[in-house]
Every structure is written in C-alpha cells, then in structure tokens.
C-alpha cells in the first residue's frame, strides 16, 4: 500500500524538529521527487539545505507552495491558522495539505474558512525530542510512534481520498495512523503530553526559586529524580506557549484533577498518613510496565542513559 | 588513598537496589574480604547469594553483624532508627556503621540515643534507578554520582576517623563525597528528589482518573511526554512513603512553592497570557544544559532511549 505514496514536490513549511524529521524520513524512503523548505528565517533554510534535509528553499510561503502536491505545515500550532489562510488561494488544486500541531480543535476551527478545493487533513504525530531546529531532525523519529489524524467534517470523495493519503504517508515513515475526533484528541493529549510539559516547566522553574538551595546543588543532586523533568522542560518555549493558549479548556480540566490529587498527597504528608501515600504510589507501577510492553518506552533502568561501557 | 580502604567483614542490612549495588561495587574492587547480607526475607538472601552479591546471609540482625567492621544499613529510611537501636549493643567496637537513606534529619535524631562506641555516619548516595530488589543492583550505580555525608555532632578522633573512612569508601566505589548539614541536605534533596517523585507519582495517578481517556490511550500517546514521569513513579512505594513521612517539613515547604508557581501558570493559561508562559518556559532551558555539562545527565535527545540501531 505504501508503494502508492509518492509525491512530486513536497513542501515543508517550518523546518524544525518535526518538519526536518519528516523530510528526512521521506527522503530516505524516496517518497518525494523534490523536497522544498519554506521558512521565514533564511538562515534555517540555508542550514537545512546544507544538512541535506531539503533540496531547496523559499522564504515566501505563496511562492514556495506553487506546484506542490504535498504541503506540510510544521510551524508552532499558533501559526497554523494564518498559514492555512495564506494557503487558501496559493496552493494547487488537489494538493494534500497536512499540519503536525499538538492541538487539533483550534486547527479544525481555523480550517472552517478554507475553500473546499483545499484538502487539509489535520495530523499530530505523537513523537518528538527536547531539541529544536533543523539540526534536531532525524529520519527515525516517527518509527513505532502514533500519528493521530482528526479529519474535518467533510464527506466528499476527494477529501476522503486525501485522508487516506495522509494516513499512508505517516504509515510509510514508520508511524501507526489513528483517526480521532479533534476534541477527544485534545483531552487525551492534555493528559499524556500537555500537562506533563506544564508540570515539568513549573517544577524546574520552582527549583530555581528556593533561595537557600544553590543552583549548583540542584545540578549536582539532580540524579535524585529532578533531571528526568529537565528533559521536557528544555523543549521549545514558543511551541509550548502556543499549545497552552490553544488547548486552554482541556489543559485546565486535567490540571484541576492533578491539583486535587496533589492536595490529597499534601494532606497525607502533613498528617503522616502513610497508608494513603503507599496505596497511591503502589497503584501507578503497572502503567509504566504497560508503556514498555507497548513499545513506547525503553525497558532499561534510568532510560538506559547511565549504561557505562562494560 | 582508597588503597587503605579494606574491610574484613562487611554486612549489608537490607539487600535491595542500593545495598546490592554497594556490595557489587565493593566486591569488584576487592574492598571487603567477606560480604554478608542481612535481610528479614530469607528469599532475598537466597537470591542475592545466587547472584553472587553476597557470600552468605542471615535473617537475624544481631547475629549477622557479629564480627563486622562495616555495617551498611540500606533499609527504607523509616526502618533506619530501629535498626540502629538494635545495633547499639550488637555491633563490635570500632565498626563503621553507615546508612544510605534519602532523609538525614530524622536519622540524626534517631542516632542521638546510640552509645558513643557506635561509629555511625549518616550517608546518602544520590543515585538510583526505578528498580527494586537485589536483582536491580549493579556495580557502577555510584559512578560519578554524589554521596552526601551528614556527620553527627561529635568531635572525638575515633568518630572523625570514621567519617573519613566512610568518605573513602564512597570515593572508592566511584562516587564524589560531600559533607553537609542534615537540615540543609533534607531541603536540597526535597527540591532535587523528593518533590519530583511526589509530582511524578501524583501525575501518573491523576492520568488514570480521567474517565473519558482510556488507559490504552495514555499508553499509546505516552511518548508525548507522559512516559518521562512514569520512570520515577515506578520506584519503590515503601521507600518513598518513608521519605515523605520523615522529611515532612522540607517537602511541604518546596511543595508550597511549586503550587504557587503552578497557580501562576494556571492563571496565565486561563487569561491567555502568552508572554508569562513563554518567559517561564524560556528561563528553564539553561538548567538542563548545566546538568549535562556536570556529567549528571545524558546529552542524547530523549535520554538516548529511542536510538535505533542505524
């Protein structure tokens, strides 16, 4: 099936971690005759071209997408709406347009104004690292990860074909495609991605504020657990600002639940209620095992990062 | 200097992750003529002996420590006081007694009742994995990690010698020894270890509670960030219960600061205040870089866990 997927001119709008990784994965598998990068920053284009990620580049969006049969909008999610609007009269008929944003409700809302001839399929590959920029890209990023598609409410055959094509593209680069309602996506991802990032950013920031503990000490004793949080707290600030601004409802909902649980823990500590603590800590061990078994996590202790050459 | 460190009969009380790792590290470096395990659970002793971690074992503490010149109390921190009390009249004169607990104030308090002839030096190696039991032990666990010693307020030469010996032991197994006040230790570790664990346990527990998001979805989309939290949330529940029960003040203090920060983030999300979010997210990136540079963390994206054989 994936043999069918082949594009003539693929245009990556925003050549960052995700855009560059998709370009590299497509290139490795020969999924496009030509891959072009569009970025507002000419330096990003120059670097991406030098790294062999793109064949050429363009800072002007409308010029860049001319002749494209695939447009990948891989900007921070806050910019997807304005890019999509700009594409409305610039993109060729029949071109597949996808995004890769972490929030889908806001994207669906913005897509309402697109003319029917634009075949826009909202996508979210649930994959990434804490790095940003074209240098961060690598071809295996999507391998064995899930990519969620939240198609617009359209029943026409051309659009259905576009959805199939988008799913086939993600499958071709190693991901597992899944169709989902945008609202449900936003709640599920608020749980598995947005809240964890918010908590990590907050915890790392708060550690910096305890005056009597020097930053040098935080660094030295970070192997006690803190360092795990610093990975996702090193993620791109603009990207994450946009996620929280565009997925407000769902994030506030799951944050409320987290805060309630935390209050229960706080009370148990204050009152010396060991049973509540032990019960709560015991019940969460199974979830990690399930994640490892599902191939979404390394089974090695400490993520395998401390393995010394022995 | 570490050439001097050699024990005749080292006794490990509680053969779990830390006790087993120290035994293996000492064995690898020939730091003890004989290593004996003491554990209430005869099955743990049998397993540890089979794995070559200990030469022999004993379920009775007082019998086990007879003739020992080193006793390592590596039980959950809540049990350290009662073990130390039991050791008071059982341990040989001149034996070095150390613990490895994550909380030091409570240990120092309990140590006040020990007779002067017991040379007890509270220690905390800031190292570990999410695994438990003797099978989890490995000889390089302490390599390049810090071990904090919080000596009791004693000025006698025998005790000072014991502190030096304890520091030399940790240095000999690859760690960097540091002397610190117990109260300061408890606050610094509340920041770098205890609060991160509490937050991880709570977040993973809360994810389980959002009824409309199935556990299968949490598993599938965990690569969005959630899986990072599950590692330390898989840690030993009893050990962590004891940490929170014995380091209540410091944990509640840093938890209060975290909650304040989180309220600021929550408000920024509710009001769409992108600048506050972006500023907060931007300032924490440097801390990870410092941790990597200090050799306390892997520089590889995603902790290196996703590296495919290429």
Coordinates of C-alpha atoms in Angstrom, one line a residue:
Chain A
X1 CA 0.0 0.0 0.0
X2 CA 2.7 2.4 0.9
X3 CA 4.2 1.9 -2.5
X4 CA 1.5 4.1 -3.9
X5 CA 2.6 7.1 -1.8
X6 CA 4.9 9.2 -3.9
X7 CA 4.8 13.0 -4.2
X8 CA 6.3 15.2 -6.8
X9 CA 7.0 18.3 -4.9
X10 CA 6.7 18.2 -1.1
X11 CA 6.9 21.5 0.7
X12 CA 7.7 21.7 4.4
X13 CA 6.5 24.9 5.9
X14 CA 8.6 25.4 9.1
X15 CA 11.8 23.3 9.0
X16 CA 12.1 22.5 12.7
X17 CA 12.4 19.2 14.6
X18 CA 9.2 17.7 13.1
X19 CA 9.4 19.2 9.6
X20 CA 13.1 18.2 9.2
X21 CA 12.4 14.7 10.5
X22 CA 9.5 14.1 8.2
X23 CA 11.6 15.4 5.2
X24 CA 14.5 13.1 6.2
X25 CA 12.2 10.1 6.6
X26 CA 10.5 10.8 3.2
X27 CA 13.9 11.3 1.5
X28 CA 15.2 8.0 3.0
X29 CA 12.2 6.2 1.6
X30 CA 12.1 8.0 -1.7
X31 CA 8.6 9.4 -1.1
X32 CA 9.1 12.7 -2.9
X33 CA 10.9 13.6 -6.1
X34 CA 11.7 17.0 -4.6
X35 CA 11.5 18.4 -1.1
X36 CA 11.4 22.1 -0.6
X37 CA 11.6 24.0 2.7
X38 CA 9.7 27.2 3.4
X39 CA 10.7 29.2 6.5
X40 CA 10.6 32.9 7.4
X41 CA 14.2 32.6 8.5
X42 CA 16.6 32.3 5.5
X43 CA 19.3 31.0 7.9
X44 CA 17.1 28.0 8.8
X45 CA 16.7 27.3 5.1
X46 CA 20.4 27.5 4.4
X47 CA 21.2 25.2 7.3
X48 CA 18.6 22.7 6.3
X49 CA 19.8 22.7 2.8
X50 CA 23.4 22.2 3.9
X51 CA 22.3 19.3 6.0
X52 CA 20.7 17.7 3.0
X53 CA 17.2 17.9 4.6
X54 CA 15.7 19.9 1.7
X55 CA 16.6 20.3 -2.0
X56 CA 15.8 24.0 -2.0
X57 CA 14.1 26.6 0.0
X58 CA 12.0 29.7 -0.1
X59 CA 11.1 32.4 2.5
X60 CA 7.9 33.4 0.7
X61 CA 5.1 30.9 1.5
X62 CA 2.9 31.5 -1.6
X63 CA 5.8 31.2 -4.0
X64 CA 7.1 28.2 -2.1
X65 CA 4.0 26.1 -2.3
X66 CA 3.5 26.6 -6.1
X67 CA 3.4 23.3 -7.8
X68 CA 3.3 21.3 -4.6
X69 CA 1.2 18.2 -4.3
X70 CA 2.1 17.9 -0.6
X71 CA 2.3 20.8 1.9
X72 CA 3.3 20.0 5.5
X73 CA 2.6 22.9 7.9
X74 CA 5.0 22.2 10.7
X75 CA 5.0 25.6 12.4
X76 CA 4.1 26.1 16.1
X77 CA 0.4 25.5 16.4
X78 CA -0.5 29.2 16.9
X79 CA 0.7 29.9 13.4
X80 CA -1.2 27.1 11.6
X81 CA -4.4 29.2 11.2
X82 CA -2.6 32.1 9.5
X83 CA -0.5 29.7 7.3
X84 CA -3.6 27.8 6.3
X85 CA -5.4 31.0 5.4
X86 CA -2.5 32.1 3.3
X87 CA -2.5 28.7 1.5
X88 CA -6.2 29.1 0.6
X89 CA -5.6 30.7 -2.7
X90 CA -1.9 29.8 -3.2
X91 CA -2.0 26.0 -3.2
X92 CA -2.6 23.9 -6.3
X93 CA -5.8 22.1 -6.8
X94 CA -5.6 18.5 -5.5
X95 CA -2.6 19.1 -3.2
X96 CA -2.7 17.4 0.1
X97 CA -2.1 19.8 3.0
X98 CA -1.4 18.5 6.5
X99 CA -0.2 20.0 9.7
X100 CA 1.6 18.4 12.6
X101 CA 0.3 20.5 15.5
X102 CA -0.1 19.2 19.1
X103 CA -3.6 20.8 19.4
X104 CA -6.4 19.9 16.9
X105 CA -9.6 21.7 18.0
X106 CA -8.2 25.1 17.2
X107 CA -6.8 23.9 13.9
X108 CA -10.2 22.5 12.9
X109 CA -11.9 25.7 13.8
X110 CA -9.4 27.7 11.7
X111 CA -9.9 25.3 8.8
X112 CA -13.6 26.1 8.6
X113 CA -12.8 29.2 6.4
X114 CA -10.8 27.2 3.9
X115 CA -12.3 26.7 0.4
X116 CA -13.4 23.2 -0.4
X117 CA -10.7 22.8 -3.0
X118 CA -8.1 22.8 -0.2
X119 CA -7.7 19.3 1.0
X120 CA -6.5 19.9 4.6
X121 CA -6.1 17.0 6.9
X122 CA -5.1 17.9 10.5
X123 CA -2.4 15.5 11.8
X124 CA -0.5 15.1 15.0
X125 CA 2.5 12.7 15.2
X126 CA 3.0 11.9 18.9
X127 CA 6.7 12.0 18.7
X128 CA 9.5 14.4 19.5
X129 CA 12.6 15.2 21.5
X130 CA 13.6 18.2 23.6
X131 CA 15.6 19.6 20.7
X132 CA 14.5 22.3 18.2
X133 CA 15.6 23.4 14.8
X134 CA 16.5 21.5 11.6
X135 CA 19.7 20.1 13.2
X136 CA 17.4 18.2 15.6
X137 CA 15.7 16.3 12.9
X138 CA 16.3 12.5 12.3
X139 CA 14.6 10.0 9.9
X140 CA 13.5 7.5 12.6
X141 CA 11.6 10.0 14.8
X142 CA 8.2 8.6 13.9
X143 CA 9.2 4.9 14.0
X144 CA 6.6 2.9 16.1
X145 CA 5.0 6.2 17.3
X146 CA 1.3 7.0 16.8
X147 CA 0.1 9.7 14.5
X148 CA -3.4 10.9 15.2
X149 CA -5.5 12.3 12.3
X150 CA -8.5 14.4 13.0
X151 CA -10.3 14.8 9.7
X152 CA -12.6 17.7 9.1
X153 CA -16.3 17.0 8.8
X154 CA -16.3 16.5 5.0
X155 CA -18.0 13.7 3.2
X156 CA -16.7 14.3 -0.4
X157 CA -14.7 11.6 -2.1
X158 CA -11.7 13.9 -2.8
X159 CA -11.4 14.7 0.9
X160 CA -11.7 11.0 1.9
X161 CA -9.0 10.2 -0.5
X162 CA -6.8 12.9 1.0
X163 CA -7.3 11.4 4.5
X164 CA -6.3 8.0 3.2
X165 CA -3.2 9.5 1.6
X166 CA -2.2 11.3 4.7
X167 CA -2.6 8.1 6.7
X168 CA -0.5 6.3 4.1
X169 CA 2.2 8.9 4.3
X170 CA 2.5 8.5 8.1
X171 CA 2.5 4.7 7.8
X172 CA 5.2 5.0 5.2
X173 CA 7.5 6.8 7.6
X174 CA 7.1 4.2 10.3
X175 CA 4.2 5.6 12.3
X176 CA 0.8 4.0 13.2
X177 CA -2.0 6.1 12.0
X178 CA -5.2 6.6 14.0
X179 CA -8.4 8.6 13.3
X180 CA -9.9 10.5 16.1
X181 CA -12.3 13.3 17.0
X182 CA -10.4 16.6 17.5
X183 CA -12.0 17.3 20.9
X184 CA -11.1 13.9 22.2
X185 CA -7.6 14.3 20.8
X186 CA -7.2 17.5 22.7
X187 CA -8.3 15.9 26.0
X188 CA -6.2 12.8 25.6
X189 CA -3.1 14.8 24.7
X190 CA -3.7 17.2 27.5
X191 CA -3.3 14.1 29.8
X192 CA -0.3 12.5 28.0
X193 CA 1.6 15.5 26.8
X194 CA 0.4 19.0 27.7
X195 CA 0.0 18.6 31.4
X196 CA 3.3 16.7 31.8
X197 CA 5.1 19.6 30.0
X198 CA 3.4 22.2 32.1
X199 CA 4.3 20.4 35.3
X200 CA 7.9 19.9 34.2
X201 CA 8.3 23.6 33.2
X202 CA 6.8 24.6 36.5
X203 CA 8.8 22.2 38.6
X204 CA 12.1 23.2 37.0
X205 CA 11.3 26.8 37.4
X206 CA 10.3 26.4 41.1
X207 CA 13.6 24.7 41.9
X208 CA 15.4 27.8 40.8
X209 CA 13.4 29.8 43.3
X210 CA 14.4 28.1 46.6
X211 CA 17.0 30.7 47.6
X212 CA 18.6 28.6 50.3
X213 CA 19.4 25.9 47.8
X214 CA 22.0 27.0 45.3
X215 CA 21.6 26.2 41.6
X216 CA 24.9 24.3 41.8
X217 CA 23.3 21.9 44.3
X218 CA 20.3 21.4 42.1
X219 CA 22.7 20.4 39.3
X220 CA 24.8 18.1 41.5
X221 CA 22.0 16.2 43.1
X222 CA 19.7 16.1 40.0
X223 CA 20.2 12.3 39.7
X224 CA 17.8 12.0 42.6
X225 CA 14.9 12.5 40.1
X226 CA 14.9 16.1 39.1
X227 CA 16.9 15.6 35.9
X228 CA 14.0 13.5 34.5
X229 CA 11.9 16.7 34.4
X230 CA 14.5 18.9 32.8
X231 CA 14.4 17.0 29.5
X232 CA 10.9 18.0 28.5
X233 CA 11.4 21.4 30.3
X234 CA 14.1 22.0 27.7
X235 CA 11.5 21.9 24.8
X236 CA 10.8 24.8 22.6
X237 CA 9.1 27.7 24.6
X238 CA 7.2 29.1 21.6
X239 CA 5.7 25.8 20.6
X240 CA 4.6 25.1 24.1
X241 CA 3.2 28.6 24.7
X242 CA 1.0 28.0 21.7
X243 CA -0.2 24.6 22.9
X244 CA -1.4 26.1 26.2
X245 CA -3.0 29.1 24.5
X246 CA -4.9 26.9 22.0
X247 CA -5.8 24.0 24.3
X248 CA -6.9 26.0 27.3
X249 CA -10.1 24.1 28.2
X250 CA -8.7 20.6 28.2
X251 CA -5.5 21.7 30.0
X252 CA -7.3 23.5 32.7
X253 CA -9.6 20.5 33.1
X254 CA -6.8 17.9 33.6
X255 CA -4.7 20.4 35.6
X256 CA -7.7 20.7 38.0
X257 CA -7.7 17.0 38.5
X258 CA -3.9 16.9 39.1
X259 CA -4.2 19.7 41.7
X260 CA -6.9 17.8 43.5
X261 CA -4.7 14.7 43.7
X262 CA -1.8 16.8 44.8
X263 CA -3.8 18.3 47.6
X264 CA -4.7 14.7 48.8
X265 CA -0.9 13.9 48.8
X266 CA -0.1 17.1 50.6
X267 CA -2.7 16.4 53.3
X268 CA -1.4 12.8 53.7
X269 CA 2.2 14.1 54.2
X270 CA 1.0 16.7 56.7
X271 CA -0.9 14.2 58.8
X272 CA 1.6 11.4 58.5
X273 CA -0.9 9.2 56.7
X274 CA 1.5 6.5 55.3
X275 CA -1.2 4.2 54.1
X276 CA -2.7 6.8 51.7
X277 CA 0.8 7.5 50.3
X278 CA 1.8 3.9 49.9
X279 CA -1.5 2.9 48.2
X280 CA -1.2 5.8 45.8
X281 CA 2.4 5.0 45.0
X282 CA 1.7 1.3 44.5
X283 CA -1.1 1.7 42.0
X284 CA 0.9 3.6 39.4
X285 CA 3.6 1.0 38.8
X286 CA 1.6 -1.0 36.3
X287 CA 1.2 1.8 33.9
X288 CA 4.9 2.0 33.2
X289 CA 5.0 -1.7 32.5
X290 CA 2.2 -1.3 30.0
X291 CA 4.0 1.5 28.3
X292 CA 7.2 -0.5 28.0
X293 CA 5.2 -3.5 26.7
X294 CA 3.5 -1.3 24.1
X295 CA 6.9 -0.4 22.7
X296 CA 6.6 3.2 23.7
X297 CA 9.4 3.2 26.3
X298 CA 12.8 1.7 27.0
X299 CA 12.8 -1.1 29.5
X300 CA 16.3 -0.3 30.7
X301 CA 16.7 1.3 34.1
X302 CA 17.2 5.1 34.1
X303 CA 16.0 5.0 30.4
X304 CA 19.4 3.3 29.8
X305 CA 21.1 6.6 29.9
X306 CA 23.5 5.6 32.6
X307 CA 24.8 2.5 30.9
X308 CA 28.5 2.5 31.1
X309 CA 30.5 0.6 28.5
X310 CA 31.2 -2.5 30.5
Chain B
X1 CA 44.2 6.9 49.5
X2 CA 41.5 4.4 48.5
X3 CA 44.1 1.7 48.7
X4 CA 43.7 2.0 52.5
X5 CA 40.0 1.1 52.4
X6 CA 39.6 -2.6 53.1
X7 CA 37.1 -4.3 55.3
X8 CA 37.2 -7.7 56.8
X9 CA 33.5 -8.5 57.2
X10 CA 31.1 -6.0 55.5
X11 CA 27.5 -6.5 56.4
X12 CA 24.7 -5.2 54.2
X13 CA 21.4 -4.8 56.1
X14 CA 18.7 -4.8 53.5
X15 CA 19.8 -6.2 50.2
X16 CA 17.9 -4.0 47.8
X17 CA 18.9 -1.8 44.9
X18 CA 21.4 0.3 46.9
X19 CA 22.7 -2.4 49.2
X20 CA 23.2 -4.9 46.4
X21 CA 24.9 -2.2 44.2
X22 CA 27.3 -1.2 47.0
X23 CA 28.1 -4.9 47.6
X24 CA 28.8 -5.5 43.9
X25 CA 30.9 -2.3 43.7
X26 CA 32.9 -3.3 46.8
X27 CA 33.4 -6.9 45.5
X28 CA 34.6 -5.7 42.1
X29 CA 37.2 -3.5 43.8
X30 CA 38.1 -6.1 46.5
X31 CA 37.1 -3.7 49.3
X32 CA 36.0 -6.5 51.7
X33 CA 37.3 -10.0 52.5
X34 CA 33.7 -11.1 53.1
X35 CA 30.3 -9.6 52.3
X36 CA 27.3 -10.8 54.3
X37 CA 23.7 -9.9 53.7
X38 CA 21.2 -9.4 56.4
X39 CA 17.5 -9.3 55.4
X40 CA 14.3 -10.2 57.1
X41 CA 13.3 -12.0 54.0
X42 CA 15.2 -15.3 53.6
X43 CA 14.2 -15.4 49.9
X44 CA 16.0 -12.1 49.3
X45 CA 19.2 -13.5 50.9
X46 CA 18.9 -16.7 48.8
X47 CA 18.5 -14.6 45.6
X48 CA 21.3 -12.3 46.5
X49 CA 23.6 -15.2 47.2
X50 CA 22.8 -16.9 44.0
X51 CA 23.5 -13.7 42.1
X52 CA 27.0 -13.6 43.7
X53 CA 26.2 -10.3 45.5
X54 CA 26.9 -11.7 49.0
X55 CA 29.0 -14.5 50.3
X56 CA 26.4 -15.5 52.9
X57 CA 23.4 -14.3 54.7
X58 CA 21.5 -14.1 57.9
X59 CA 17.9 -13.1 58.8
X60 CA 18.8 -12.2 62.4
X61 CA 20.3 -8.7 62.6
X62 CA 22.3 -9.2 65.8
X63 CA 23.8 -12.5 64.7
X64 CA 24.6 -11.1 61.3
X65 CA 26.6 -8.1 62.4
X66 CA 28.8 -10.0 64.8
X67 CA 32.4 -9.6 63.8
X68 CA 31.6 -6.9 61.2
X69 CA 33.9 -3.9 60.8
X70 CA 31.5 -2.3 58.3
X71 CA 27.7 -2.3 58.6
X72 CA 25.7 -0.7 55.8
X73 CA 22.1 0.0 56.8
X74 CA 20.3 0.1 53.4
X75 CA 16.7 -0.3 54.5
X76 CA 13.9 2.1 53.8
X77 CA 14.6 5.2 55.8
X78 CA 11.7 4.6 58.2
X79 CA 13.5 1.4 59.5
X80 CA 16.9 3.0 60.0
X81 CA 16.1 4.2 63.6
X82 CA 15.0 0.8 64.8
X83 CA 17.9 -1.0 63.0
X84 CA 20.4 1.5 64.6
X85 CA 18.8 0.9 68.0
X86 CA 19.2 -2.8 67.6
X87 CA 22.8 -2.4 66.5
X88 CA 23.6 -0.3 69.6
X89 CA 24.6 -3.4 71.7
X90 CA 25.2 -5.9 68.9
X91 CA 27.9 -4.3 66.8
X92 CA 31.6 -4.7 67.5
X93 CA 33.7 -1.9 68.9
X94 CA 35.3 0.2 66.2
X95 CA 33.0 -0.9 63.5
X96 CA 31.9 1.7 60.9
X97 CA 28.2 1.9 60.6
X98 CA 26.6 3.9 57.7
X99 CA 23.2 4.2 56.3
X100 CA 22.1 5.2 52.7
X101 CA 18.7 6.8 53.5
X102 CA 17.3 9.7 51.4
X103 CA 16.4 11.7 54.5
X104 CA 19.1 12.7 57.1
X105 CA 17.4 14.9 59.8
X106 CA 15.3 12.0 61.1
X107 CA 18.3 9.7 61.0
X108 CA 20.4 12.1 63.0
X109 CA 17.6 12.5 65.6
X110 CA 17.4 8.7 66.0
X111 CA 21.2 8.4 66.3
X112 CA 21.2 10.6 69.4
X113 CA 20.4 7.6 71.5
X114 CA 23.3 5.5 70.2
X115 CA 26.2 4.9 72.6
X116 CA 29.4 6.7 71.8
X117 CA 31.2 3.5 70.9
X118 CA 28.9 3.1 67.8
X119 CA 30.6 5.0 65.0
X120 CA 27.5 5.8 62.9
X121 CA 28.0 8.1 59.9
X122 CA 24.8 9.0 58.0
X123 CA 25.2 8.9 54.2
X124 CA 23.1 9.4 51.2
X125 CA 24.3 8.3 47.8
X126 CA 22.3 10.4 45.3
X127 CA 21.9 7.6 42.8
X128 CA 19.3 5.0 41.9
X129 CA 17.0 3.6 39.3
X130 CA 13.3 2.8 39.3
X131 CA 14.0 -0.8 40.0
X132 CA 14.0 -2.5 43.4
X133 CA 15.4 -5.7 45.0
X134 CA 18.8 -7.4 44.8
X135 CA 18.4 -8.1 41.0
X136 CA 18.3 -4.4 40.4
X137 CA 21.8 -3.9 41.8
X138 CA 24.8 -3.1 39.6
X139 CA 28.4 -2.2 40.4
X140 CA 28.6 1.1 38.5
X141 CA 25.5 2.7 40.1
X142 CA 27.6 5.2 42.1
X143 CA 30.0 6.1 39.3
X144 CA 30.2 9.9 39.0
X145 CA 27.3 10.4 41.4
X146 CA 27.5 12.5 44.6
X147 CA 27.3 10.9 48.1
X148 CA 26.3 13.3 50.8
X149 CA 27.6 12.6 54.3
X150 CA 25.9 14.3 57.3
X151 CA 28.2 13.5 60.3
X152 CA 26.7 13.6 63.8
X153 CA 27.8 16.5 66.1
X154 CA 30.8 14.6 67.5
X155 CA 34.3 15.9 68.0
X156 CA 36.2 12.7 69.1
X157 CA 39.0 11.4 67.0
X158 CA 37.5 8.0 66.6
X159 CA 34.4 9.5 65.0
X160 CA 36.3 11.8 62.7
X161 CA 38.3 8.9 61.5
X162 CA 35.0 7.0 60.9
X163 CA 33.8 9.9 58.8
X164 CA 37.0 9.9 56.7
X165 CA 36.6 6.1 56.3
X166 CA 33.0 6.4 55.1
X167 CA 34.0 9.1 52.6
X168 CA 36.9 7.0 51.3
X169 CA 34.5 4.0 50.9
X170 CA 32.2 6.1 48.7
X171 CA 35.1 7.5 46.7
X172 CA 36.4 4.0 46.2
X173 CA 33.2 2.9 44.6
X174 CA 33.3 5.9 42.1
X175 CA 31.2 8.5 43.9
X176 CA 32.2 12.0 45.0
X177 CA 31.8 12.6 48.7
X178 CA 30.4 15.8 50.2
X179 CA 29.9 16.8 53.8
X180 CA 26.7 18.7 54.6
X181 CA 24.4 19.7 57.4
X182 CA 21.5 17.3 57.8
X183 CA 18.8 20.0 57.6
X184 CA 20.3 21.5 54.5
X185 CA 20.6 18.1 52.9
X186 CA 16.9 17.5 53.6
X187 CA 15.9 20.8 51.9
X188 CA 18.2 20.4 48.9
X189 CA 17.0 16.8 48.3
X190 CA 13.4 17.8 48.8
X191 CA 14.0 20.0 45.7
X192 CA 16.0 17.6 43.6
X193 CA 14.5 14.3 44.5
X194 CA 11.5 14.2 46.9
X195 CA 9.3 16.8 45.2
X196 CA 10.0 15.4 41.7
X197 CA 9.0 11.9 42.9
X198 CA 5.8 13.2 44.6
X199 CA 4.8 15.1 41.5
X200 CA 5.5 12.1 39.3
X201 CA 3.5 9.7 41.5
X202 CA 0.7 12.2 41.5
X203 CA 0.7 13.0 37.8
X204 CA 0.7 9.3 36.8
X205 CA -2.1 8.6 39.3
X206 CA -4.2 11.5 38.1
X207 CA -3.9 10.4 34.5
X208 CA -5.5 7.1 35.5
X209 CA -8.5 9.1 36.8
X210 CA -9.7 11.0 33.6
X211 CA -12.6 8.6 32.8
X212 CA -13.1 9.8 29.3
X213 CA -9.5 9.0 28.3
X214 CA -8.9 5.2 28.3
X215 CA -5.7 3.8 29.9
X216 CA -4.9 2.3 26.5
X217 CA -4.7 5.9 25.1
X218 CA -2.5 7.0 27.9
X219 CA -0.2 4.2 27.0
X220 CA -0.3 4.8 23.2
X221 CA 0.4 8.5 23.4
X222 CA 2.8 8.5 26.3
X223 CA 5.7 9.5 24.0
X224 CA 4.2 13.0 24.1
X225 CA 5.9 13.5 27.5
X226 CA 4.0 11.4 30.0
X227 CA 6.4 8.4 29.8
X228 CA 9.2 10.5 31.3
X229 CA 7.1 10.7 34.5
X230 CA 6.4 7.0 34.7
X231 CA 10.0 6.1 35.3
X232 CA 10.3 7.6 38.8
X233 CA 6.7 6.8 39.5
X234 CA 7.7 3.1 39.2
X235 CA 10.1 3.5 42.2
X236 CA 9.6 1.5 45.4
X237 CA 6.4 2.6 47.2
X238 CA 7.6 1.8 50.7
X239 CA 10.9 3.6 50.4
X240 CA 9.1 6.7 49.1
X241 CA 6.3 6.6 51.7
X242 CA 9.1 6.7 54.3
X243 CA 10.8 9.6 52.7
X244 CA 7.7 11.7 52.8
X245 CA 6.8 10.7 56.4
X246 CA 10.3 11.6 57.6
X247 CA 11.0 14.7 55.6
X248 CA 7.6 16.3 56.0
X249 CA 8.7 19.9 56.8
X250 CA 11.0 20.4 53.8
X251 CA 8.7 18.6 51.4
X252 CA 5.7 20.7 52.4
X253 CA 7.9 23.8 52.0
X254 CA 9.0 23.1 48.5
X255 CA 5.6 21.8 47.5
X256 CA 4.1 25.1 48.6
X257 CA 6.5 26.9 46.3
X258 CA 5.7 24.6 43.4
X259 CA 1.9 25.0 43.9
X260 CA 2.3 28.8 43.9
X261 CA 4.2 28.6 40.6
X262 CA 1.6 26.3 39.2
X263 CA -1.2 28.7 40.1
X264 CA 0.7 31.4 38.2
X265 CA 0.8 29.2 35.1
X266 CA -2.8 28.2 35.5
X267 CA -3.8 31.9 35.6
X268 CA -1.7 32.6 32.5
X269 CA -3.4 29.8 30.6
X270 CA -6.9 30.9 31.7
X271 CA -6.3 34.5 30.7
X272 CA -4.3 33.7 27.5
X273 CA -1.2 35.4 28.8
X274 CA 1.3 34.1 26.3
X275 CA 4.2 36.3 27.5
X276 CA 4.2 34.9 31.0
X277 CA 4.2 31.4 29.7
X278 CA 6.9 32.0 27.1
X279 CA 9.1 33.8 29.7
X280 CA 8.7 31.0 32.2
X281 CA 9.4 28.3 29.7
X282 CA 12.5 30.1 28.3
X283 CA 14.3 30.5 31.6
X284 CA 14.5 26.8 32.5
X285 CA 16.4 25.6 29.4
X286 CA 19.8 26.5 30.9
X287 CA 19.4 24.3 33.9
X288 CA 19.4 21.1 31.8
X289 CA 22.5 22.2 29.9
X290 CA 24.3 22.7 33.3
X291 CA 23.2 19.2 34.4
X292 CA 24.5 17.7 31.2
X293 CA 27.8 19.6 31.5
X294 CA 28.2 18.4 35.1
X295 CA 28.1 14.8 33.9
X296 CA 24.8 14.1 35.7
X297 CA 22.7 13.5 32.6
X298 CA 22.9 12.1 29.1
X299 CA 23.2 14.7 26.3
X300 CA 21.4 12.5 23.8
X301 CA 17.8 13.5 22.9
X302 CA 15.1 11.6 24.6
X303 CA 17.8 10.4 27.1
X304 CA 19.1 8.3 24.2
X305 CA 16.4 5.7 24.8
X306 CA 15.0 6.0 21.3
X307 CA 18.2 5.4 19.4
X308 CA 17.6 2.8 16.9
X309 CA 20.4 0.7 15.6
X310 CA 21.2 2.6 12.4

